[in-house]
Amino acid sequence: MTKPSIHFPKDFLWGCATSAYQIEGSPLADGAGPSVWHRFSHTPGRVQDGDTGDVTCDHYRRWESDVDLMQSLGLNSYRFSIAWGRVLPEGTGRVNAAGLDFYERLVDRLLSRGIQPMVTLFHWDLPAALDDRGGWLNRDIAHWFAEYANVVFRRLDDRVKYWTTLNEPWVVADGGYMHGVLAPGHRNIFEAPRAAHHLMMAHGAAVQAYRAVGRNQIGLVVNIEPKYPASQSDADLAATRRAEAYMNRQYLEPALLGSYPEELHEVFGDACPKWPEADLKLIKQPIDYVGVNYYTRAVVRSDPTAWPLKSTTVKQKQHTHMETGWEVFPQGLVDTLLWIRDKYGNPPVYITENGACFFDPPQVEGPVLEDPLRVDYLRKHITAVHTAIQRGADIRGYFAWSLFDNFEWAFGFSKRFGLVHMNYETLKRTLKTSAHFYSKVIATNGAAL
Ligand SMILES: N=[N+]=NCCCCNC(=O)[C@@H]1[C@H]2[C@H](O)[C@@H](O)[C@H](O)[C@@H](CO)[C@@H]12
């Protein structure tokens, strides 16, 4: 039987995603102020092998040829983030013209190559000067973030059609304030929900500011990891509900519904704050789309000894090279997209990140490096997106994570997610077979899957 031909909607965005601290390098160049990730990566023991973002892919200096590489792949869109500290070195007040100019030149070159920019305002690299003033623990950060957003909107909204306020606030609150494994490295259950709330207030303040000056689209990017109970026992079902509320609903629901899931009281206990209604009203600014970052699912088992969720995830068979063994589970992406369709009124959705790190075979020299596991992962997950579209989900684009191998936060350079291999000594970019595969998928709008 011939395979039914797959076609995506006519104006579907096909892109790759990156973030400033992970690919740019030159974190202090041309007047830029340091971020919390500059400090964190320069603190011994915080990042594997002592890796830092000082050079990484050197995109800050190689951006022109990198945009030409994107064009050669046939991308019609590119998702990247702006480093807040390049634009406002102290986080507020003085604008660093050189920093803003860098991003303006990048946007102009992308557009000249027929590539639509999708710009993230915050992808974890908070200016260190603001962390010194409390960072995400200070309610004033909503105003600081709106001030920064306004500077960028006024310069670029005539050319940037797709804006994102925050990338994955869950990771910042959970990694940076609950477990302390990411910048700024706090381990405090009383801080985590406050950081989470102030992140969402900043999101709302930036969207509110955008409506006064912007004419295009703005949204929020969340990581969604669907939770499946390890058994139908009451304990496992309750643990699964807590895990889903903590990761998947804690940010989406204040943004879309103006309320927090009740299960958060079970997670945070007496650390669970009570917020004024006005805060929730600010957070619930109408947005134009939801960005979904999908990597894997979690099979959840109750574990009363596990902090703070009292649950653990059960490792599954086929998984990627992530330490916690992210399972390859494309059905989870279908389930996630239909869950959003049904639970939140079928909002426009972009898959703003999807990809995998595998232990790619030893990097032999040559024009193309073989990465069959990543090709298989991308094929299955892009097919899952198509399945969800056929079942009525309003999906408008897909961004592979990531264009290049890059700085994978606390894992440093040990994890490779790129469709393009990065030689960190020579900075040579080498296409992997997944890059060629993705090019064909884009060129045929999905038919080559
Ligand atoms: N779903 N799930 N699973 C568990 C939670 C995952 C949270 N981490 C991410 O999604 C990060 C996102 C980040 O934007 C990017 O900066 C990171 O490089 C990638 C790869 O790590 C992903």
Short mmCIF file of C-alpha atoms and ligand atoms in Angstrom, two decimals:
data_model
loop_
_atom_site.label_atom_id
_atom_site.label_comp_id
_atom_site.label_asym_id
_atom_site.label_seq_id
_atom_site.Cartn_x
_atom_site.Cartn_y
_atom_site.Cartn_z
CA MET A 1 0.00 0.00 0.00
CA THR A 2 1.50 3.38 -0.95
CA LYS A 3 2.15 5.70 1.97
CA PRO A 4 -0.46 8.52 2.09
CA SER A 5 1.26 11.74 1.08
CA ILE A 6 1.86 14.11 3.97
CA HIS A 7 1.40 17.85 3.48
CA PHE A 8 1.53 20.60 6.07
CA PRO A 9 -0.51 23.85 5.94
CA LYS A 10 0.57 26.26 3.20
CA ASP A 11 2.28 28.93 5.37
CA PHE A 12 3.71 26.47 7.89
CA LEU A 13 6.89 27.79 9.54
CA TRP A 14 9.86 25.43 9.24
CA GLY A 15 12.79 26.53 11.35
CA CYS A 16 15.55 25.74 13.76
CA ALA A 17 15.86 27.12 17.28
CA THR A 18 18.84 28.37 19.28
CA SER A 19 19.46 30.70 22.22
CA ALA A 20 21.92 33.52 22.81
CA TYR A 21 24.06 32.13 25.63
CA GLN A 22 24.22 28.69 24.01
CA ILE A 23 25.62 29.76 20.62
CA GLU A 24 26.89 33.35 20.59
CA GLY A 25 30.09 33.41 22.67
CA SER A 26 31.65 36.85 23.34
CA PRO A 27 29.39 37.34 26.37
CA LEU A 28 31.02 40.66 27.36
CA ALA A 29 31.80 42.05 23.89
CA ASP A 30 30.92 45.60 22.80
CA GLY A 31 29.65 46.75 26.17
CA ALA A 32 27.47 43.75 27.03
CA GLY A 33 26.78 43.18 30.73
CA PRO A 34 27.39 39.69 32.23
CA SER A 35 24.48 37.32 32.77
CA VAL A 36 23.81 34.87 35.59
CA TRP A 37 24.97 32.15 33.19
CA HIS A 38 28.30 33.88 32.68
CA ARG A 39 28.78 33.83 36.44
CA PHE A 40 27.39 30.30 36.86
CA SER A 41 29.57 28.73 34.15
CA HIS A 42 32.64 30.48 35.63
CA THR A 43 31.91 29.04 39.05
CA PRO A 44 33.95 25.81 39.46
CA GLY A 45 31.84 22.66 39.69
CA ARG A 46 28.66 24.15 38.25
CA VAL A 47 29.08 23.09 34.60
CA GLN A 48 30.40 19.71 33.37
CA ASP A 49 34.09 19.80 32.39
CA GLY A 50 34.22 23.48 33.39
CA ASP A 51 32.69 24.44 30.02
CA THR A 52 31.50 28.03 29.58
CA GLY A 53 29.68 30.14 26.97
CA ASP A 54 32.80 32.28 26.41
CA VAL A 55 33.21 31.01 22.82
CA THR A 56 30.76 28.08 22.18
CA CYS A 57 29.74 28.40 18.46
CA ASP A 58 31.20 31.93 18.13
CA HIS A 59 27.96 32.98 16.46
CA TYR A 60 28.38 36.56 17.67
CA ARG A 61 31.23 36.87 15.15
CA ARG A 62 30.12 34.31 12.53
CA TRP A 63 26.46 35.33 12.30
CA GLU A 64 26.59 36.33 8.62
CA SER A 65 27.81 32.95 7.34
CA ASP A 66 25.52 31.20 9.84
CA VAL A 67 22.51 32.95 8.32
CA ASP A 68 23.73 31.88 4.87
CA LEU A 69 23.96 28.29 6.18
CA MET A 70 20.33 28.55 7.39
CA GLN A 71 19.33 29.71 3.91
CA SER A 72 21.21 26.77 2.34
CA LEU A 73 19.12 24.42 4.49
CA GLY A 74 15.94 26.04 3.18
CA LEU A 75 14.68 27.26 6.56
CA ASN A 76 11.81 29.74 6.20
CA SER A 77 12.07 30.72 9.86
CA TYR A 78 14.66 30.89 12.65
CA ARG A 79 14.01 31.10 16.38
CA PHE A 80 16.69 32.80 18.46
CA SER A 81 16.91 34.78 21.68
CA ILE A 82 18.21 38.24 22.49
CA ALA A 83 20.68 38.49 25.37
CA TRP A 84 19.08 41.03 27.72
CA GLY A 85 22.52 42.12 28.96
CA ARG A 86 23.73 43.03 25.47
CA VAL A 87 20.84 45.50 25.13
CA LEU A 88 20.69 46.75 28.75
CA PRO A 89 24.03 45.91 30.42
CA GLU A 90 22.64 46.69 33.90
CA GLY A 91 19.27 45.16 33.00
CA THR A 92 17.49 48.52 33.19
CA GLY A 93 18.32 52.10 32.24
CA ARG A 94 21.24 52.61 29.89
CA VAL A 95 20.82 51.06 26.41
CA ASN A 96 23.96 49.57 24.81
CA ALA A 97 23.59 50.61 21.16
CA ALA A 98 26.14 48.04 19.93
CA GLY A 99 24.10 45.21 21.47
CA LEU A 100 20.83 46.32 19.91
CA ASP A 101 22.59 46.92 16.57
CA PHE A 102 23.86 43.30 16.54
CA TYR A 103 20.33 41.94 16.69
CA GLU A 104 19.04 44.46 14.16
CA ARG A 105 21.71 43.37 11.66
CA LEU A 106 20.86 39.72 12.34
CA VAL A 107 17.13 40.33 11.73
CA ASP A 108 17.84 42.26 8.53
CA ARG A 109 20.07 39.51 7.12
CA LEU A 110 17.52 36.82 7.99
CA LEU A 111 14.77 38.75 6.19
CA SER A 112 17.02 39.38 3.18
CA ARG A 113 17.43 35.58 2.93
CA GLY A 114 13.66 34.95 3.18
CA ILE A 115 13.87 33.71 6.77
CA GLN A 116 11.23 34.87 9.28
CA PRO A 117 12.74 35.61 12.73
CA MET A 118 10.92 34.37 15.84
CA VAL A 119 12.54 36.30 18.69
CA THR A 120 12.66 35.20 22.34
CA LEU A 121 13.23 38.01 24.82
CA PHE A 122 14.38 35.82 27.72
CA HIS A 123 16.10 32.44 27.38
CA TRP A 124 17.53 32.12 30.92
CA ASP A 125 20.47 34.59 30.68
CA LEU A 126 19.24 37.19 33.21
CA PRO A 127 21.58 40.21 33.58
CA ALA A 128 23.75 39.58 36.65
CA ALA A 129 23.10 43.18 37.76
CA LEU A 130 19.41 42.30 38.20
CA ASP A 131 20.24 39.10 40.05
CA ASP A 132 22.17 41.33 42.47
CA ARG A 133 18.86 43.15 43.05
CA GLY A 134 16.98 39.89 43.74
CA GLY A 135 16.40 38.80 40.18
CA TRP A 136 13.28 36.63 39.78
CA LEU A 137 12.68 36.88 43.55
CA ASN A 138 12.01 40.63 43.27
CA ARG A 139 8.49 41.63 42.20
CA ASP A 140 9.95 44.70 40.46
CA ILE A 141 11.37 42.40 37.76
CA ALA A 142 8.04 42.58 35.95
CA HIS A 143 8.71 46.29 35.34
CA TRP A 144 12.39 45.69 34.54
CA PHE A 145 11.44 43.07 31.92
CA ALA A 146 8.72 45.27 30.38
CA GLU A 147 11.24 48.15 30.11
CA TYR A 148 13.72 45.88 28.28
CA ALA A 149 10.96 44.43 26.07
CA ASN A 150 9.83 47.93 25.08
CA VAL A 151 13.33 48.90 23.94
CA VAL A 152 13.45 45.84 21.68
CA PHE A 153 9.85 46.10 20.43
CA ARG A 154 10.35 49.75 19.40
CA ARG A 155 13.50 48.89 17.43
CA LEU A 156 12.43 45.64 15.76
CA ASP A 157 8.65 45.21 15.65
CA ASP A 158 8.52 46.65 12.15
CA ARG A 159 10.46 43.54 11.00
CA VAL A 160 9.87 40.81 13.63
CA LYS A 161 6.47 39.17 13.19
CA TYR A 162 6.75 36.57 16.00
CA TRP A 163 7.76 37.41 19.57
CA THR A 164 8.17 35.19 22.61
CA THR A 165 8.37 36.66 26.11
CA LEU A 166 9.90 33.74 28.06
CA ASN A 167 11.44 30.42 27.13
CA GLU A 168 10.45 27.63 29.56
CA PRO A 169 9.85 29.46 32.86
CA TRP A 170 9.53 26.00 34.51
CA VAL A 171 13.22 25.30 33.91
CA VAL A 172 14.28 28.61 35.47
CA ALA A 173 12.13 28.10 38.59
CA ASP A 174 12.77 24.35 38.96
CA GLY A 175 16.45 24.30 37.93
CA GLY A 176 17.50 27.72 39.19
CA TYR A 177 15.54 28.01 42.46
CA MET A 178 14.16 24.58 43.49
CA HIS A 179 17.04 22.20 42.73
CA GLY A 180 19.91 24.65 42.23
CA VAL A 181 21.34 22.83 39.21
CA LEU A 182 20.99 25.83 36.87
CA ALA A 183 21.74 29.53 37.27
CA PRO A 184 21.44 31.23 39.71
CA GLY A 185 21.87 27.93 41.64
CA HIS A 186 19.42 28.31 44.55
CA ARG A 187 17.94 25.25 46.27
CA ASN A 188 14.92 26.55 48.16
CA ILE A 189 11.29 25.41 47.99
CA PHE A 190 10.15 28.79 49.35
CA GLU A 191 11.87 30.66 46.53
CA ALA A 192 10.82 28.44 43.62
CA PRO A 193 7.08 29.33 43.52
CA ARG A 194 7.91 33.02 43.99
CA ALA A 195 10.38 32.98 41.11
CA ALA A 196 7.79 31.11 39.01
CA HIS A 197 5.13 33.72 39.81
CA HIS A 198 7.40 36.69 39.11
CA LEU A 199 8.46 35.10 35.79
CA MET A 200 4.80 34.93 34.82
CA MET A 201 4.15 38.51 36.00
CA ALA A 202 7.04 39.61 33.80
CA HIS A 203 5.47 37.70 30.90
CA GLY A 204 2.16 39.51 31.48
CA ALA A 205 3.82 42.93 31.81
CA ALA A 206 5.73 42.42 28.54
CA VAL A 207 2.58 41.32 26.66
CA GLN A 208 0.70 44.34 28.08
CA ALA A 209 3.56 46.61 26.94
CA TYR A 210 3.54 44.96 23.52
CA ARG A 211 -0.16 45.71 22.98
CA ALA A 212 0.62 49.43 23.30
CA VAL A 213 3.35 49.47 20.63
CA GLY A 214 3.32 46.18 18.70
CA ARG A 215 1.41 45.11 15.62
CA ASN A 216 2.40 41.46 15.34
CA GLN A 217 2.22 38.24 17.36
CA ILE A 218 3.46 37.50 20.86
CA GLY A 219 3.33 34.30 22.86
CA LEU A 220 4.80 32.20 25.66
CA VAL A 221 7.04 29.13 25.23
CA VAL A 222 6.58 26.31 27.72
CA ASN A 223 8.18 22.86 27.93
CA ILE A 224 5.48 20.22 28.11
CA GLU A 225 6.35 16.71 29.16
CA PRO A 226 3.17 14.57 29.24
CA LYS A 227 2.90 12.46 32.40
CA TYR A 228 1.70 8.85 32.31
CA PRO A 229 1.05 6.87 35.52
CA ALA A 230 3.28 3.82 36.04
CA SER A 231 0.18 1.99 37.36
CA GLN A 232 -3.47 2.71 38.07
CA SER A 233 -2.85 2.73 41.83
CA ASP A 234 -4.27 5.77 43.69
CA ALA A 235 -0.74 6.73 44.72
CA ASP A 236 0.62 6.67 41.15
CA LEU A 237 -2.42 8.51 39.78
CA ALA A 238 -2.09 11.23 42.43
CA ALA A 239 1.66 11.50 41.80
CA THR A 240 1.00 11.86 38.07
CA ARG A 241 -1.51 14.65 38.70
CA ARG A 242 1.02 16.49 40.89
CA ALA A 243 3.77 16.12 38.30
CA GLU A 244 1.48 17.37 35.51
CA ALA A 245 0.38 20.36 37.56
CA TYR A 246 3.96 21.23 38.57
CA MET A 247 5.52 21.14 35.09
CA ASN A 248 2.81 21.34 32.46
CA ARG A 249 0.03 23.44 34.02
CA GLN A 250 1.82 25.77 36.46
CA TYR A 251 2.68 28.22 33.65
CA LEU A 252 0.15 27.54 30.91
CA GLU A 253 -2.87 27.98 33.19
CA PRO A 254 -2.07 31.36 34.76
CA ALA A 255 -1.26 32.61 31.23
CA LEU A 256 -4.38 31.21 29.57
CA LEU A 257 -6.89 30.82 32.43
CA GLY A 258 -5.64 33.30 35.09
CA SER A 259 -5.38 30.64 37.81
CA TYR A 260 -2.91 28.13 39.28
CA PRO A 261 -3.68 24.38 39.51
CA GLU A 262 -4.89 23.34 42.98
CA GLU A 263 -2.35 20.48 43.06
CA LEU A 264 0.45 23.01 43.60
CA HIS A 265 -0.63 23.20 47.26
CA GLU A 266 0.28 19.50 47.56
CA VAL A 267 3.66 20.18 45.93
CA PHE A 268 4.68 23.33 47.82
CA GLY A 269 2.82 22.74 51.07
CA ASP A 270 3.32 25.64 53.48
CA ALA A 271 5.72 27.16 50.93
CA CYS A 272 2.76 27.77 48.62
CA PRO A 273 2.15 31.51 48.42
CA LYS A 274 -1.25 33.20 48.11
CA TRP A 275 -1.21 35.73 45.27
CA PRO A 276 -3.39 38.86 44.86
CA GLU A 277 -6.04 38.60 42.12
CA ALA A 278 -4.44 41.63 40.41
CA ASP A 279 -1.29 39.55 39.80
CA LEU A 280 -3.26 36.84 38.02
CA LYS A 281 -5.06 39.49 35.99
CA LEU A 282 -1.71 40.89 34.84
CA ILE A 283 -0.44 37.40 33.93
CA LYS A 284 -3.54 36.50 31.92
CA GLN A 285 -2.91 38.97 29.09
CA PRO A 286 -4.32 37.48 25.87
CA ILE A 287 -1.53 35.93 23.77
CA ASP A 288 -1.49 35.10 20.06
CA TYR A 289 0.01 31.61 20.32
CA VAL A 290 1.45 28.99 22.64
CA GLY A 291 5.00 27.78 21.95
CA VAL A 292 5.47 24.14 22.93
CA ASN A 293 8.90 22.64 23.52
CA TYR A 294 8.55 18.86 23.42
CA TYR A 295 11.34 16.36 24.01
CA THR A 296 9.97 13.38 25.86
CA ARG A 297 7.33 12.00 28.20
CA ALA A 298 7.53 10.84 31.81
CA VAL A 299 6.14 7.63 33.30
CA VAL A 300 5.41 8.62 36.91
CA ARG A 301 5.58 6.42 40.01
CA SER A 302 4.71 7.59 43.54
CA ASP A 303 7.73 7.85 45.81
CA PRO A 304 7.08 9.47 49.21
CA THR A 305 10.83 9.90 49.74
CA ALA A 306 11.34 11.97 46.55
CA TRP A 307 11.54 15.77 47.05
CA PRO A 308 9.53 17.86 46.34
CA LEU A 309 7.07 15.99 44.08
CA LYS A 310 7.01 12.70 46.04
CA SER A 311 7.34 10.89 42.69
CA THR A 312 9.99 9.54 40.36
CA THR A 313 10.03 8.84 36.64
CA VAL A 314 10.47 5.26 35.44
CA LYS A 315 13.21 4.93 32.81
CA GLN A 316 11.90 3.46 29.56
CA LYS A 317 13.43 1.35 26.80
CA GLN A 318 14.52 3.59 23.90
CA HIS A 319 15.91 6.84 25.22
CA THR A 320 18.25 9.60 24.18
CA HIS A 321 21.67 10.49 25.58
CA MET A 322 20.24 12.86 28.19
CA GLU A 323 21.44 11.83 31.70
CA THR A 324 17.86 11.31 32.88
CA GLY A 325 17.26 9.16 29.78
CA TRP A 326 14.67 11.11 27.85
CA GLU A 327 12.54 8.43 26.21
CA VAL A 328 11.92 8.65 22.45
CA PHE A 329 8.11 8.76 22.54
CA PRO A 330 6.50 10.59 19.59
CA GLN A 331 3.01 9.56 20.70
CA GLY A 332 3.57 11.89 23.65
CA LEU A 333 3.74 14.81 21.22
CA VAL A 334 0.40 13.82 19.64
CA ASP A 335 -1.12 13.44 23.14
CA THR A 336 0.31 16.83 24.20
CA LEU A 337 -1.02 18.69 21.18
CA LEU A 338 -4.49 17.15 21.50
CA TRP A 339 -4.45 17.88 25.26
CA ILE A 340 -3.80 21.56 24.51
CA ARG A 341 -6.46 21.51 21.77
CA ASP A 342 -9.08 20.12 24.15
CA LYS A 343 -8.14 21.74 27.49
CA TYR A 344 -7.27 25.28 26.39
CA GLY A 345 -9.59 25.95 23.44
CA ASN A 346 -7.33 24.94 20.54
CA PRO A 347 -5.04 28.01 20.59
CA PRO A 348 -2.56 28.51 17.73
CA VAL A 349 0.55 26.46 18.60
CA TYR A 350 4.12 26.43 17.32
CA ILE A 351 6.40 23.54 18.18
CA THR A 352 9.15 25.91 19.23
CA GLU A 353 11.63 23.15 20.12
CA ASN A 354 11.88 19.45 19.35
CA GLY A 355 15.05 17.41 19.03
CA ALA A 356 17.37 14.93 20.69
CA CYS A 357 20.93 14.39 21.76
CA PHE A 358 22.35 11.00 20.92
CA PHE A 359 25.84 9.77 21.30
CA ASP A 360 26.53 10.46 17.65
CA PRO A 361 29.09 8.05 16.14
CA PRO A 362 32.75 9.15 16.41
CA GLN A 363 33.07 12.29 14.35
CA VAL A 364 35.02 11.21 11.30
CA GLU A 365 36.00 14.03 8.96
CA GLY A 366 34.00 14.42 5.76
CA PRO A 367 31.27 16.54 4.16
CA VAL A 368 28.46 14.92 6.13
CA LEU A 369 28.35 13.23 9.51
CA GLU A 370 25.96 10.32 9.97
CA ASP A 371 23.33 10.71 12.71
CA PRO A 372 20.66 8.08 11.89
CA LEU A 373 19.10 8.15 15.37
CA ARG A 374 18.37 11.85 15.07
CA VAL A 375 16.88 11.40 11.58
CA ASP A 376 14.60 8.70 12.99
CA TYR A 377 13.66 10.93 15.95
CA LEU A 378 12.84 13.93 13.74
CA ARG A 379 10.87 11.84 11.23
CA LYS A 380 8.70 10.31 13.96
CA HIS A 381 8.08 13.61 15.74
CA ILE A 382 7.33 15.68 12.65
CA THR A 383 4.91 12.90 11.62
CA ALA A 384 3.34 13.21 15.08
CA VAL A 385 2.81 16.94 14.45
CA HIS A 386 1.06 16.08 11.19
CA THR A 387 -1.16 13.55 12.96
CA ALA A 388 -2.22 16.21 15.47
CA ILE A 389 -2.96 18.68 12.66
CA GLN A 390 -5.11 16.09 10.91
CA ARG A 391 -7.01 15.66 14.19
CA GLY A 392 -7.79 19.37 14.37
CA ALA A 393 -4.97 20.90 16.41
CA ASP A 394 -4.03 24.38 15.15
CA ILE A 395 -0.28 23.88 14.69
CA ARG A 396 1.44 26.59 12.67
CA GLY A 397 5.12 25.78 12.74
CA TYR A 398 7.95 23.49 13.80
CA PHE A 399 11.45 24.43 15.02
CA ALA A 400 14.07 21.71 15.36
CA TRP A 401 16.31 21.99 18.43
CA SER A 402 18.95 22.80 17.50
CA LEU A 403 20.61 24.29 14.44
CA PHE A 404 24.10 23.65 15.90
CA ASP A 405 25.55 21.47 18.61
CA ASN A 406 25.89 24.06 21.38
CA PHE A 407 26.39 24.81 25.09
CA GLU A 408 23.90 22.48 26.82
CA TRP A 409 23.73 24.42 30.11
CA ALA A 410 25.02 22.41 33.08
CA PHE A 411 26.01 19.57 30.72
CA GLY A 412 28.35 21.92 28.86
CA PHE A 413 29.36 20.63 25.43
CA SER A 414 28.86 16.96 26.36
CA LYS A 415 25.39 16.82 24.80
CA ARG A 416 24.97 17.33 21.06
CA PHE A 417 21.48 18.32 19.81
CA GLY A 418 22.57 19.90 16.52
CA LEU A 419 21.55 19.14 12.97
CA VAL A 420 24.91 20.73 12.23
CA HIS A 421 28.01 19.39 14.00
CA MET A 422 30.19 21.93 15.83
CA ASN A 423 33.92 21.33 16.11
CA TYR A 424 34.64 23.39 19.24
CA GLU A 425 38.37 23.63 18.47
CA THR A 426 38.12 24.79 14.87
CA LEU A 427 34.50 26.08 15.00
CA LYS A 428 33.95 24.25 11.72
CA ARG A 429 30.30 23.65 10.97
CA THR A 430 29.55 20.24 9.32
CA LEU A 431 26.06 19.17 8.24
CA LYS A 432 24.80 15.89 9.68
CA THR A 433 22.45 13.63 7.69
CA SER A 434 19.64 15.04 9.84
CA ALA A 435 20.26 18.49 8.30
CA HIS A 436 19.88 17.05 4.82
CA PHE A 437 16.80 15.11 5.88
CA TYR A 438 15.20 18.23 7.39
CA SER A 439 15.99 20.24 4.24
CA LYS A 440 14.08 17.71 2.14
CA VAL A 441 11.13 17.76 4.55
CA ILE A 442 10.99 21.56 4.29
CA ALA A 443 11.40 21.60 0.51
CA THR A 444 8.47 19.19 0.12
CA ASN A 445 6.42 20.73 2.97
CA GLY A 446 6.39 17.34 4.65
CA ALA A 447 6.02 14.97 1.70
CA ALA A 448 9.62 13.69 2.16
CA LEU A 449 8.90 12.35 5.68
N1 LIG B 1 10.31 17.92 27.89
N2 LIG B 1 10.95 17.56 28.79
N3 LIG B 1 11.62 17.08 29.58
C1 LIG B 1 12.10 17.48 30.86
C2 LIG B 1 12.19 18.95 30.96
C3 LIG B 1 13.07 19.47 29.87
C4 LIG B 1 13.38 20.89 30.15
N4 LIG B 1 14.51 21.33 29.34
C5 LIG B 1 14.32 21.64 28.10
O1 LIG B 1 13.28 21.48 27.54
C6 LIG B 1 15.48 22.29 27.36
C7 LIG B 1 15.11 23.26 26.37
C8 LIG B 1 15.81 24.60 26.36
O2 LIG B 1 14.97 25.61 25.79
C9 LIG B 1 17.12 24.55 25.53
O3 LIG B 1 17.87 25.71 25.83
C10 LIG B 1 17.88 23.27 25.86
O4 LIG B 1 19.14 23.29 25.22
C11 LIG B 1 17.04 22.10 25.35
C12 LIG B 1 17.78 20.75 25.49
O5 LIG B 1 17.93 20.43 26.84
C13 LIG B 1 15.71 22.04 26.03
#
